[in-house]
C-alpha cells in the first residue's frame, strides 16, 4: 500500500479508510488477528479485510456494513490524528497550483505538523521529486517520519528535526518551492531564499494573523522577492432544497383564473400550478448557504525569487 501507488488488494500492514458515511469515516491499520469496533459491529481484519479488494462492502458482526477505501491525501486530511492545526483541501489546492508544483519538483516545508499538506505535496511531486520537511518539535518529527514509512512514501521525503529560523532547511539552491507554516515566518525568509534555486523559485507563507503577513511581506521585499501577493481562500457550502416564496399580487390573478375556468374545489387541480397561484405561494429548488460554516483559516502570501 502506498499513498502514491494505488493497489487493488488490502494487505497486512496497510492503512485503510473505514467509510461509514460522508460524515463518518476513520483510518485503521490492517493487522492479522486484530479487530476494529464500529457502531455496526466488529470488523475482523484477518477474514473481513486482508485479501479483499479496496472499495469492498464489508458486513459487520451486527449486520450493518461499511466500505473499505484506499487512502489518498484528501481522505487522510479528513481523518488523520491531529497533533497540530492542519491545512485542509481548500488551501492545499491553491498552494500546489500557485507554487507551480509538478512531478519532479523539489519542495521545502516547515513545519511538518500533522502531515496534512506533506502528503499532498509528496503525491504532487512523485515519482521523481522530493520533499524536505523541517519540524521543530522532536516527537512530532519522529511521528511524521513513522507515518511516511507506513504509508510507503518515505523515499520521497526527508524529515529534519531543527529550528528552521536558526538552521534553515539543510539544502541550498535546489528547491523549486518553499512553504512556511510557522509562528514567525519573516525570520525564515533568508533561509528560504538560500534553499531556492538560482531564480524563479516560488515561496508561500501561511499565517492566521494579518500582522504576521505584514512583517513577512516586508522581509520578502528586503530579500529581493518579487510578485508578492496575499490571498484568503473562503469555502462557502450550499444546500439544495425546496423553498416556498409568496407570489406578488399584481392584480391579475383572479382575472386569469376565471378566464381559464380554474376550479380550486376540483381535486384534480390541487397539484397544478394554478393551485399554488391560488394559495399565493410557489415552490422551487434553490441553493441555500449553511447557517454555520468554516470561515477564516489563514492568509496565503506568495512571492517569486528574482
PDB file of C-alpha atoms in Angstrom:
ATOM      1  CA  UNK A   1       0.000   0.000   0.000  1.00  0.00           C
ATOM      2  CA  UNK A   2       1.257   3.454  -0.887  1.00  0.00           C
ATOM      3  CA  UNK A   3      -0.396   6.856  -0.960  1.00  0.00           C
ATOM      4  CA  UNK A   4       1.025   7.389  -4.464  1.00  0.00           C
ATOM      5  CA  UNK A   5       0.773   3.888  -5.977  1.00  0.00           C
ATOM      6  CA  UNK A   6      -2.760   2.577  -5.756  1.00  0.00           C
ATOM      7  CA  UNK A   7      -3.237  -1.161  -5.227  1.00  0.00           C
ATOM      8  CA  UNK A   8      -6.313  -3.347  -5.630  1.00  0.00           C
ATOM      9  CA  UNK A   9      -5.984  -5.704  -2.675  1.00  0.00           C
ATOM     10  CA  UNK A  10      -5.881  -4.995   1.062  1.00  0.00           C
ATOM     11  CA  UNK A  11      -2.698  -6.388   2.624  1.00  0.00           C
ATOM     12  CA  UNK A  12      -1.442  -6.910   6.159  1.00  0.00           C
ATOM     13  CA  UNK A  13       0.153  -3.648   7.361  1.00  0.00           C
ATOM     14  CA  UNK A  14      -1.857  -1.366   5.067  1.00  0.00           C
ATOM     15  CA  UNK A  15      -3.530   1.816   6.229  1.00  0.00           C
ATOM     16  CA  UNK A  16      -7.175   1.744   5.089  1.00  0.00           C
ATOM     17  CA  UNK A  17     -10.136   4.093   5.479  1.00  0.00           C
ATOM     18  CA  UNK A  18     -13.295   2.641   7.050  1.00  0.00           C
ATOM     19  CA  UNK A  19     -16.163   4.550   5.421  1.00  0.00           C
ATOM     20  CA  UNK A  20     -19.452   4.562   7.345  1.00  0.00           C
ATOM     21  CA  UNK A  21     -20.842   7.666   5.588  1.00  0.00           C
ATOM     22  CA  UNK A  22     -19.775  11.040   4.204  1.00  0.00           C
ATOM     23  CA  UNK A  23     -19.681  12.482   7.718  1.00  0.00           C
ATOM     24  CA  UNK A  24     -18.285   9.365   9.408  1.00  0.00           C
ATOM     25  CA  UNK A  25     -15.030   7.615   8.482  1.00  0.00           C
ATOM     26  CA  UNK A  26     -11.744   6.780  10.180  1.00  0.00           C
ATOM     27  CA  UNK A  27      -8.350   5.236   9.352  1.00  0.00           C
ATOM     28  CA  UNK A  28      -7.301   1.793  10.540  1.00  0.00           C
ATOM     29  CA  UNK A  29      -4.015  -0.083  10.308  1.00  0.00           C
ATOM     30  CA  UNK A  30      -4.752  -3.541   8.934  1.00  0.00           C
ATOM     31  CA  UNK A  31      -3.138  -6.260  11.079  1.00  0.00           C
ATOM     32  CA  UNK A  32      -3.626 -10.022  11.079  1.00  0.00           C
ATOM     33  CA  UNK A  33      -5.607 -11.131  14.147  1.00  0.00           C
ATOM     34  CA  UNK A  34      -6.870  -7.633  15.001  1.00  0.00           C
ATOM     35  CA  UNK A  35     -10.488  -6.473  15.213  1.00  0.00           C
ATOM     36  CA  UNK A  36     -11.984  -2.988  14.821  1.00  0.00           C
ATOM     37  CA  UNK A  37     -15.169  -1.921  16.588  1.00  0.00           C
ATOM     38  CA  UNK A  38     -17.779   0.166  14.721  1.00  0.00           C
ATOM     39  CA  UNK A  39     -21.366   1.127  15.508  1.00  0.00           C
ATOM     40  CA  UNK A  40     -22.429  -1.618  13.096  1.00  0.00           C
ATOM     41  CA  UNK A  41     -20.381  -4.280  14.882  1.00  0.00           C
ATOM     42  CA  UNK A  42     -16.933  -5.830  14.694  1.00  0.00           C
ATOM     43  CA  UNK A  43     -14.652  -5.943  11.632  1.00  0.00           C
ATOM     44  CA  UNK A  44     -12.191  -8.847  11.772  1.00  0.00           C
ATOM     45  CA  UNK A  45      -9.062  -7.917   9.837  1.00  0.00           C
ATOM     46  CA  UNK A  46      -7.981 -11.488   9.057  1.00  0.00           C
ATOM     47  CA  UNK A  47     -11.272 -12.550   7.457  1.00  0.00           C
ATOM     48  CA  UNK A  48     -13.048  -9.289   6.552  1.00  0.00           C
ATOM     49  CA  UNK A  49     -10.158  -7.163   5.216  1.00  0.00           C
ATOM     50  CA  UNK A  50      -6.958  -8.968   4.245  1.00  0.00           C
ATOM     51  CA  UNK A  51      -7.195 -10.259   0.683  1.00  0.00           C
ATOM     52  CA  UNK A  52     -10.334  -8.248  -0.137  1.00  0.00           C
ATOM     53  CA  UNK A  53     -10.369  -5.526  -2.807  1.00  0.00           C
ATOM     54  CA  UNK A  54     -10.295  -1.874  -1.863  1.00  0.00           C
ATOM     55  CA  UNK A  55     -13.792  -0.434  -2.218  1.00  0.00           C
ATOM     56  CA  UNK A  56     -15.361  -3.663  -0.958  1.00  0.00           C
ATOM     57  CA  UNK A  57     -18.569  -3.614   1.053  1.00  0.00           C
ATOM     58  CA  UNK A  58     -17.837  -5.354   4.352  1.00  0.00           C
ATOM     59  CA  UNK A  59     -20.629  -6.704   6.589  1.00  0.00           C
ATOM     60  CA  UNK A  60     -20.007  -6.181  10.313  1.00  0.00           C
ATOM     61  CA  UNK A  61     -20.989  -8.551  13.136  1.00  0.00           C
ATOM     62  CA  UNK A  62     -24.298  -6.751  13.867  1.00  0.00           C
ATOM     63  CA  UNK A  63     -25.435  -6.963  10.241  1.00  0.00           C
ATOM     64  CA  UNK A  64     -24.553  -3.402   9.247  1.00  0.00           C
ATOM     65  CA  UNK A  65     -21.962  -2.713   6.583  1.00  0.00           C
ATOM     66  CA  UNK A  66     -19.113  -0.337   5.731  1.00  0.00           C
ATOM     67  CA  UNK A  67     -16.874   0.344   2.733  1.00  0.00           C
ATOM     68  CA  UNK A  68     -13.086  -0.051   2.924  1.00  0.00           C
ATOM     69  CA  UNK A  69     -11.344   2.642   0.869  1.00  0.00           C
ATOM     70  CA  UNK A  70      -7.787   3.058  -0.367  1.00  0.00           C
ATOM     71  CA  UNK A  71      -6.149   6.032   1.413  1.00  0.00           C
ATOM     72  CA  UNK A  72      -5.488   9.247  -0.505  1.00  0.00           C
ATOM     73  CA  UNK A  73      -4.056  12.592   0.684  1.00  0.00           C
ATOM     74  CA  UNK A  74      -7.596  14.006   0.596  1.00  0.00           C
ATOM     75  CA  UNK A  75      -9.023  11.214   2.761  1.00  0.00           C
ATOM     76  CA  UNK A  76      -6.016  11.397   5.086  1.00  0.00           C
ATOM     77  CA  UNK A  77      -6.572  15.148   5.608  1.00  0.00           C
ATOM     78  CA  UNK A  78     -10.134  14.383   6.740  1.00  0.00           C
ATOM     79  CA  UNK A  79      -9.141  11.532   9.078  1.00  0.00           C
ATOM     80  CA  UNK A  80      -5.588  11.999  10.315  1.00  0.00           C
ATOM     81  CA  UNK A  81      -4.754  12.193  14.050  1.00  0.00           C
ATOM     82  CA  UNK A  82      -4.357  15.887  14.873  1.00  0.00           C
ATOM     83  CA  UNK A  83      -1.066  16.797  16.527  1.00  0.00           C
ATOM     84  CA  UNK A  84      -1.405  20.424  15.401  1.00  0.00           C
ATOM     85  CA  UNK A  85      -3.867  22.586  13.491  1.00  0.00           C
ATOM     86  CA  UNK A  86      -3.828  21.408   9.872  1.00  0.00           C
ATOM     87  CA  UNK A  87      -4.365  22.733   6.372  1.00  0.00           C
ATOM     88  CA  UNK A  88      -7.452  21.471   4.531  1.00  0.00           C
ATOM     89  CA  UNK A  89      -8.081  20.754   0.859  1.00  0.00           C
ATOM     90  CA  UNK A  90      -9.312  24.288   0.082  1.00  0.00           C
ATOM     91  CA  UNK A  91      -5.957  25.876   0.962  1.00  0.00           C
ATOM     92  CA  UNK A  92      -3.886  22.876  -0.164  1.00  0.00           C
ATOM     93  CA  UNK A  93      -5.269  23.034  -3.713  1.00  0.00           C
ATOM     94  CA  UNK A  94      -4.362  26.709  -4.213  1.00  0.00           C
ATOM     95  CA  UNK A  95      -0.920  26.168  -2.629  1.00  0.00           C
ATOM     96  CA  UNK A  96       0.042  23.366  -5.018  1.00  0.00           C
ATOM     97  CA  UNK A  97      -1.181  25.403  -8.006  1.00  0.00           C
ATOM     98  CA  UNK A  98       0.376  28.766  -7.065  1.00  0.00           C
ATOM     99  CA  UNK A  99       3.728  27.130  -6.212  1.00  0.00           C
ATOM    100  CA  UNK A 100       3.648  25.607  -9.729  1.00  0.00           C
ATOM    101  CA  UNK A 101       4.380  22.100  -8.411  1.00  0.00           C
ATOM    102  CA  UNK A 102       4.597  19.091 -10.712  1.00  0.00           C
ATOM    103  CA  UNK A 103       6.200  15.630 -10.803  1.00  0.00           C
ATOM    104  CA  UNK A 104       9.934  16.077 -10.234  1.00  0.00           C
ATOM    105  CA  UNK A 105       9.706  19.311  -8.215  1.00  0.00           C
ATOM    106  CA  UNK A 106      11.876  19.813  -5.133  1.00  0.00           C
ATOM    107  CA  UNK A 107       9.942  21.347  -2.207  1.00  0.00           C
ATOM    108  CA  UNK A 108      10.999  22.572   1.248  1.00  0.00           C
ATOM    109  CA  UNK A 109       8.384  22.751   4.009  1.00  0.00           C
ATOM    110  CA  UNK A 110       8.287  23.983   7.599  1.00  0.00           C
ATOM    111  CA  UNK A 111       6.724  22.925   9.870  1.00  0.00           C
ATOM    112  CA  UNK A 112       5.613  19.387   9.228  1.00  0.00           C
ATOM    113  CA  UNK A 113       2.908  19.373  11.912  1.00  0.00           C
ATOM    114  CA  UNK A 114       0.375  16.580  11.395  1.00  0.00           C
ATOM    115  CA  UNK A 115       1.481  15.941   7.803  1.00  0.00           C
ATOM    116  CA  UNK A 116      -1.725  17.015   6.043  1.00  0.00           C
ATOM    117  CA  UNK A 117      -0.031  19.228   3.446  1.00  0.00           C
ATOM    118  CA  UNK A 118       3.037  16.986   3.366  1.00  0.00           C
ATOM    119  CA  UNK A 119       1.101  14.029   1.931  1.00  0.00           C
ATOM    120  CA  UNK A 120      -0.434  16.222  -0.772  1.00  0.00           C
ATOM    121  CA  UNK A 121       2.979  17.682  -1.697  1.00  0.00           C
ATOM    122  CA  UNK A 122       4.529  14.216  -1.911  1.00  0.00           C
ATOM    123  CA  UNK A 123       1.755  12.950  -4.188  1.00  0.00           C
ATOM    124  CA  UNK A 124       2.184  16.027  -6.424  1.00  0.00           C
ATOM    125  CA  UNK A 125       5.984  15.767  -6.877  1.00  0.00           C
ATOM    126  CA  UNK A 126       6.118  11.935  -7.154  1.00  0.00           C
ATOM    127  CA  UNK A 127       7.690   9.824  -8.562  1.00  0.00           C
ATOM    128  CA  UNK A 128      10.949  11.748  -9.124  1.00  0.00           C
ATOM    129  CA  UNK A 129      10.601  14.819  -6.884  1.00  0.00           C
ATOM    130  CA  UNK A 130      11.416  15.204  -3.208  1.00  0.00           C
ATOM    131  CA  UNK A 131      10.080  16.941  -0.096  1.00  0.00           C
ATOM    132  CA  UNK A 132      12.411  18.314   2.579  1.00  0.00           C
ATOM    133  CA  UNK A 133      10.279  18.978   5.633  1.00  0.00           C
ATOM    134  CA  UNK A 134      11.511  20.558   8.876  1.00  0.00           C
ATOM    135  CA  UNK A 135       9.761  20.194  12.257  1.00  0.00           C
ATOM    136  CA  UNK A 136      10.893  21.979  15.432  1.00  0.00           C
ATOM    137  CA  UNK A 137       9.144  19.552  17.815  1.00  0.00           C
ATOM    138  CA  UNK A 138      11.086  16.264  18.117  1.00  0.00           C
ATOM    139  CA  UNK A 139       8.146  13.949  18.891  1.00  0.00           C
ATOM    140  CA  UNK A 140       6.092  15.361  16.001  1.00  0.00           C
ATOM    141  CA  UNK A 141       9.040  14.932  13.650  1.00  0.00           C
ATOM    142  CA  UNK A 142       9.508  11.293  14.724  1.00  0.00           C
ATOM    143  CA  UNK A 143       5.788  10.548  14.380  1.00  0.00           C
ATOM    144  CA  UNK A 144       5.653  12.128  10.909  1.00  0.00           C
ATOM    145  CA  UNK A 145       8.645  10.055   9.798  1.00  0.00           C
ATOM    146  CA  UNK A 146       6.934   6.903  11.094  1.00  0.00           C
ATOM    147  CA  UNK A 147       3.729   7.716   9.183  1.00  0.00           C
ATOM    148  CA  UNK A 148       5.608   8.398   5.940  1.00  0.00           C
ATOM    149  CA  UNK A 149       7.282   4.992   6.280  1.00  0.00           C
ATOM    150  CA  UNK A 150       3.966   3.210   6.977  1.00  0.00           C
ATOM    151  CA  UNK A 151       2.348   4.970   4.013  1.00  0.00           C
ATOM    152  CA  UNK A 152       5.063   3.912   1.572  1.00  0.00           C
ATOM    153  CA  UNK A 153       6.330   7.416   0.732  1.00  0.00           C
ATOM    154  CA  UNK A 154       9.437   7.694   2.945  1.00  0.00           C
ATOM    155  CA  UNK A 155      11.755   7.501  -0.106  1.00  0.00           C
ATOM    156  CA  UNK A 156      10.255  10.789  -1.337  1.00  0.00           C
ATOM    157  CA  UNK A 157      10.614  12.805   1.875  1.00  0.00           C
ATOM    158  CA  UNK A 158      13.384  13.827   4.268  1.00  0.00           C
ATOM    159  CA  UNK A 159      12.257  14.807   7.778  1.00  0.00           C
ATOM    160  CA  UNK A 160      14.576  17.035   9.823  1.00  0.00           C
ATOM    161  CA  UNK A 161      14.134  17.990  13.472  1.00  0.00           C
ATOM    162  CA  UNK A 162      15.547  21.509  13.861  1.00  0.00           C
ATOM    163  CA  UNK A 163      14.656  25.200  14.115  1.00  0.00           C
ATOM    164  CA  UNK A 164      14.247  26.456  10.560  1.00  0.00           C
ATOM    165  CA  UNK A 165      14.577  30.083  11.687  1.00  0.00           C
ATOM    166  CA  UNK A 166      18.098  29.384  13.005  1.00  0.00           C
ATOM    167  CA  UNK A 167      19.354  26.433  10.957  1.00  0.00           C
ATOM    168  CA  UNK A 168      17.398  26.599   7.715  1.00  0.00           C
ATOM    169  CA  UNK A 169      16.280  23.594   5.636  1.00  0.00           C
ATOM    170  CA  UNK A 170      19.626  21.824   5.292  1.00  0.00           C
ATOM    171  CA  UNK A 171      19.740  22.285   1.487  1.00  0.00           C
ATOM    172  CA  UNK A 172      20.963  25.092  -0.775  1.00  0.00           C
ATOM    173  CA  UNK A 173      19.978  26.321  -4.246  1.00  0.00           C
ATOM    174  CA  UNK A 174      17.932  23.237  -5.237  1.00  0.00           C
ATOM    175  CA  UNK A 175      14.295  23.885  -4.243  1.00  0.00           C
ATOM    176  CA  UNK A 176      11.641  24.837  -6.761  1.00  0.00           C
ATOM    177  CA  UNK A 177       9.334  25.971  -3.960  1.00  0.00           C
ATOM    178  CA  UNK A 178       9.303  26.688  -0.222  1.00  0.00           C
ATOM    179  CA  UNK A 179       6.300  26.583   2.100  1.00  0.00           C
ATOM    180  CA  UNK A 180       6.278  28.155   5.584  1.00  0.00           C
ATOM    181  CA  UNK A 181       3.698  27.488   8.297  1.00  0.00           C
ATOM    182  CA  UNK A 182       5.444  28.774  11.425  1.00  0.00           C
ATOM    183  CA  UNK A 183       4.664  31.496  14.013  1.00  0.00           C
ATOM    184  CA  UNK A 184       7.359  33.915  12.738  1.00  0.00           C
ATOM    185  CA  UNK A 185       7.878  33.231   9.022  1.00  0.00           C
ATOM    186  CA  UNK A 186       9.757  36.526   8.492  1.00  0.00           C
ATOM    187  CA  UNK A 187      12.691  35.029  10.436  1.00  0.00           C
ATOM    188  CA  UNK A 188      12.987  32.183   7.904  1.00  0.00           C
ATOM    189  CA  UNK A 189      12.786  34.185   4.653  1.00  0.00           C
ATOM    190  CA  UNK A 190      16.586  34.375   4.356  1.00  0.00           C
ATOM    191  CA  UNK A 191      16.940  30.593   4.730  1.00  0.00           C
ATOM    192  CA  UNK A 192      14.101  30.093   2.232  1.00  0.00           C
ATOM    193  CA  UNK A 193      15.943  32.232  -0.309  1.00  0.00           C
ATOM    194  CA  UNK A 194      19.107  30.170   0.221  1.00  0.00           C
ATOM    195  CA  UNK A 195      17.207  26.907  -0.312  1.00  0.00           C
ATOM    196  CA  UNK A 196      15.542  28.064  -3.542  1.00  0.00           C
ATOM    197  CA  UNK A 197      17.110  27.581  -6.945  1.00  0.00           C
ATOM    198  CA  UNK A 198      19.042  30.462  -8.559  1.00  0.00           C
ATOM    199  CA  UNK A 199      15.972  32.273  -9.884  1.00  0.00           C
ATOM    200  CA  UNK A 200      12.265  31.760 -10.425  1.00  0.00           C
ATOM    201  CA  UNK A 201      11.661  29.719  -7.274  1.00  0.00           C
ATOM    202  CA  UNK A 202       8.335  30.277  -5.521  1.00  0.00           C
ATOM    203  CA  UNK A 203       7.592  30.754  -1.835  1.00  0.00           C
ATOM    204  CA  UNK A 204       4.344  30.588   0.146  1.00  0.00           C
ATOM    205  CA  UNK A 205       3.734  31.573   3.761  1.00  0.00           C
ATOM    206  CA  UNK A 206       0.583  30.618   5.678  1.00  0.00           C
ATOM    207  CA  UNK A 207      -0.335  32.895   8.607  1.00  0.00           C
ATOM    208  CA  UNK A 208      -3.616  33.304  10.527  1.00  0.00           C
ATOM    209  CA  UNK A 209      -2.983  36.950  11.537  1.00  0.00           C
ATOM    210  CA  UNK A 210      -2.604  39.949   9.220  1.00  0.00           C
ATOM    211  CA  UNK A 211       0.188  41.358  11.417  1.00  0.00           C
ATOM    212  CA  UNK A 212       2.248  38.254  10.586  1.00  0.00           C
ATOM    213  CA  UNK A 213       1.540  38.838   6.903  1.00  0.00           C
ATOM    214  CA  UNK A 214       2.736  42.445   7.092  1.00  0.00           C
ATOM    215  CA  UNK A 215       6.066  41.534   8.663  1.00  0.00           C
ATOM    216  CA  UNK A 216       6.541  38.640   6.222  1.00  0.00           C
ATOM    217  CA  UNK A 217       5.912  40.859   3.196  1.00  0.00           C
ATOM    218  CA  UNK A 218       8.461  43.410   4.464  1.00  0.00           C
ATOM    219  CA  UNK A 219      11.023  40.618   4.880  1.00  0.00           C
ATOM    220  CA  UNK A 220      10.299  39.317   1.368  1.00  0.00           C
ATOM    221  CA  UNK A 221      10.876  42.785  -0.093  1.00  0.00           C
ATOM    222  CA  UNK A 222      14.107  43.115   1.911  1.00  0.00           C
ATOM    223  CA  UNK A 223      15.440  39.844   0.456  1.00  0.00           C
ATOM    224  CA  UNK A 224      14.536  40.820  -3.098  1.00  0.00           C
ATOM    225  CA  UNK A 225      11.416  38.721  -3.714  1.00  0.00           C
ATOM    226  CA  UNK A 226       9.001  39.976  -6.360  1.00  0.00           C
ATOM    227  CA  UNK A 227       5.352  39.373  -7.329  1.00  0.00           C
ATOM    228  CA  UNK A 228       4.338  39.448  -3.655  1.00  0.00           C
ATOM    229  CA  UNK A 229       0.606  38.934  -3.155  1.00  0.00           C
ATOM    230  CA  UNK A 230      -1.667  37.689  -0.377  1.00  0.00           C
ATOM    231  CA  UNK A 231      -4.842  35.602  -0.755  1.00  0.00           C
ATOM    232  CA  UNK A 232      -7.574  34.449   1.594  1.00  0.00           C
ATOM    233  CA  UNK A 233      -9.493  31.378   0.453  1.00  0.00           C
ATOM    234  CA  UNK A 234     -13.012  31.053   1.861  1.00  0.00           C
ATOM    235  CA  UNK A 235     -15.156  27.965   1.271  1.00  0.00           C
ATOM    236  CA  UNK A 236     -18.923  28.514   1.083  1.00  0.00           C
ATOM    237  CA  UNK A 237     -21.061  25.368   1.001  1.00  0.00           C
ATOM    238  CA  UNK A 238     -24.645  25.381  -0.328  1.00  0.00           C
ATOM    239  CA  UNK A 239     -27.540  23.023   0.385  1.00  0.00           C
ATOM    240  CA  UNK A 240     -30.014  22.425  -2.441  1.00  0.00           C
ATOM    241  CA  UNK A 241     -33.552  22.283  -1.046  1.00  0.00           C
ATOM    242  CA  UNK A 242     -37.165  23.154  -1.849  1.00  0.00           C
ATOM    243  CA  UNK A 243     -38.321  26.547  -0.620  1.00  0.00           C
ATOM    244  CA  UNK A 244     -41.644  28.414  -0.844  1.00  0.00           C
ATOM    245  CA  UNK A 245     -41.943  32.062  -1.814  1.00  0.00           C
ATOM    246  CA  UNK A 246     -45.040  34.237  -1.850  1.00  0.00           C
ATOM    247  CA  UNK A 247     -46.230  35.388  -5.256  1.00  0.00           C
ATOM    248  CA  UNK A 248     -46.601  39.175  -5.503  1.00  0.00           C
ATOM    249  CA  UNK A 249     -50.185  40.367  -6.038  1.00  0.00           C
ATOM    250  CA  UNK A 250     -50.177  42.159  -9.399  1.00  0.00           C
ATOM    251  CA  UNK A 251     -53.977  42.444  -9.557  1.00  0.00           C
ATOM    252  CA  UNK A 252     -54.459  39.929 -12.371  1.00  0.00           C
ATOM    253  CA  UNK A 253     -54.520  36.544 -10.609  1.00  0.00           C
ATOM    254  CA  UNK A 254     -58.316  36.426 -10.109  1.00  0.00           C
ATOM    255  CA  UNK A 255     -58.978  37.552 -13.682  1.00  0.00           C
ATOM    256  CA  UNK A 256     -56.537  34.986 -15.151  1.00  0.00           C
ATOM    257  CA  UNK A 257     -58.035  32.142 -13.097  1.00  0.00           C
ATOM    258  CA  UNK A 258     -61.613  32.993 -14.090  1.00  0.00           C
ATOM    259  CA  UNK A 259     -60.608  33.243 -17.746  1.00  0.00           C
ATOM    260  CA  UNK A 260     -59.159  29.742 -17.767  1.00  0.00           C
ATOM    261  CA  UNK A 261     -62.071  28.176 -15.888  1.00  0.00           C
ATOM    262  CA  UNK A 262     -59.898  27.115 -12.937  1.00  0.00           C
ATOM    263  CA  UNK A 263     -61.859  25.450 -10.116  1.00  0.00           C
ATOM    264  CA  UNK A 264     -59.887  25.159  -6.872  1.00  0.00           C
ATOM    265  CA  UNK A 265     -62.551  22.838  -5.388  1.00  0.00           C
ATOM    266  CA  UNK A 266     -61.841  20.227  -8.073  1.00  0.00           C
ATOM    267  CA  UNK A 267     -59.411  17.635  -6.562  1.00  0.00           C
ATOM    268  CA  UNK A 268     -57.775  17.155  -9.950  1.00  0.00           C
ATOM    269  CA  UNK A 269     -56.496  20.741  -9.824  1.00  0.00           C
ATOM    270  CA  UNK A 270     -54.941  20.586  -6.355  1.00  0.00           C
ATOM    271  CA  UNK A 271     -51.479  19.664  -7.617  1.00  0.00           C
ATOM    272  CA  UNK A 272     -51.464  22.025 -10.611  1.00  0.00           C
ATOM    273  CA  UNK A 273     -49.535  25.312 -10.831  1.00  0.00           C
ATOM    274  CA  UNK A 274     -52.840  27.124 -10.522  1.00  0.00           C
ATOM    275  CA  UNK A 275     -53.276  25.691  -7.030  1.00  0.00           C
ATOM    276  CA  UNK A 276     -50.050  27.343  -5.917  1.00  0.00           C
ATOM    277  CA  UNK A 277     -51.165  30.606  -7.556  1.00  0.00           C
ATOM    278  CA  UNK A 278     -54.493  30.423  -5.727  1.00  0.00           C
ATOM    279  CA  UNK A 279     -52.663  29.903  -2.434  1.00  0.00           C
ATOM    280  CA  UNK A 280     -50.282  32.787  -3.174  1.00  0.00           C
ATOM    281  CA  UNK A 281     -47.031  30.761  -2.991  1.00  0.00           C
ATOM    282  CA  UNK A 282     -44.760  28.910  -5.383  1.00  0.00           C
ATOM    283  CA  UNK A 283     -42.224  26.173  -4.628  1.00  0.00           C
ATOM    284  CA  UNK A 284     -38.902  25.679  -6.390  1.00  0.00           C
ATOM    285  CA  UNK A 285     -35.383  24.313  -5.842  1.00  0.00           C
ATOM    286  CA  UNK A 286     -32.804  26.744  -4.530  1.00  0.00           C
ATOM    287  CA  UNK A 287     -29.249  26.755  -3.206  1.00  0.00           C
ATOM    288  CA  UNK A 288     -29.121  27.934   0.400  1.00  0.00           C
ATOM    289  CA  UNK A 289     -25.797  28.505   2.269  1.00  0.00           C
ATOM    290  CA  UNK A 290     -25.256  26.756   5.572  1.00  0.00           C
ATOM    291  CA  UNK A 291     -26.119  28.700   8.718  1.00  0.00           C
ATOM    292  CA  UNK A 292     -22.724  27.841  10.200  1.00  0.00           C
ATOM    293  CA  UNK A 293     -19.538  27.111   8.252  1.00  0.00           C
ATOM    294  CA  UNK A 294     -15.766  27.376   8.487  1.00  0.00           C
ATOM    295  CA  UNK A 295     -14.735  30.971   7.892  1.00  0.00           C
ATOM    296  CA  UNK A 296     -11.226  32.415   8.057  1.00  0.00           C
ATOM    297  CA  UNK A 297      -8.420  29.852   8.191  1.00  0.00           C
ATOM    298  CA  UNK A 298      -5.383  31.912   7.253  1.00  0.00           C
ATOM    299  CA  UNK A 299      -3.716  34.208   4.733  1.00  0.00           C
ATOM    300  CA  UNK A 300      -1.543  32.770   1.956  1.00  0.00           C
ATOM    301  CA  UNK A 301       1.300  35.046   0.867  1.00  0.00           C
ATOM    302  CA  UNK A 302       3.101  34.103  -2.371  1.00  0.00           C
ATOM    303  CA  UNK A 303       6.263  35.545  -3.918  1.00  0.00           C
ATOM    304  CA  UNK A 304       8.917  34.753  -6.536  1.00  0.00           C
ATOM    305  CA  UNK A 305      12.679  34.739  -6.160  1.00  0.00           C
ATOM    306  CA  UNK A 306      14.031  37.315  -8.566  1.00  0.00           C
TER     307      UNK A 306
END
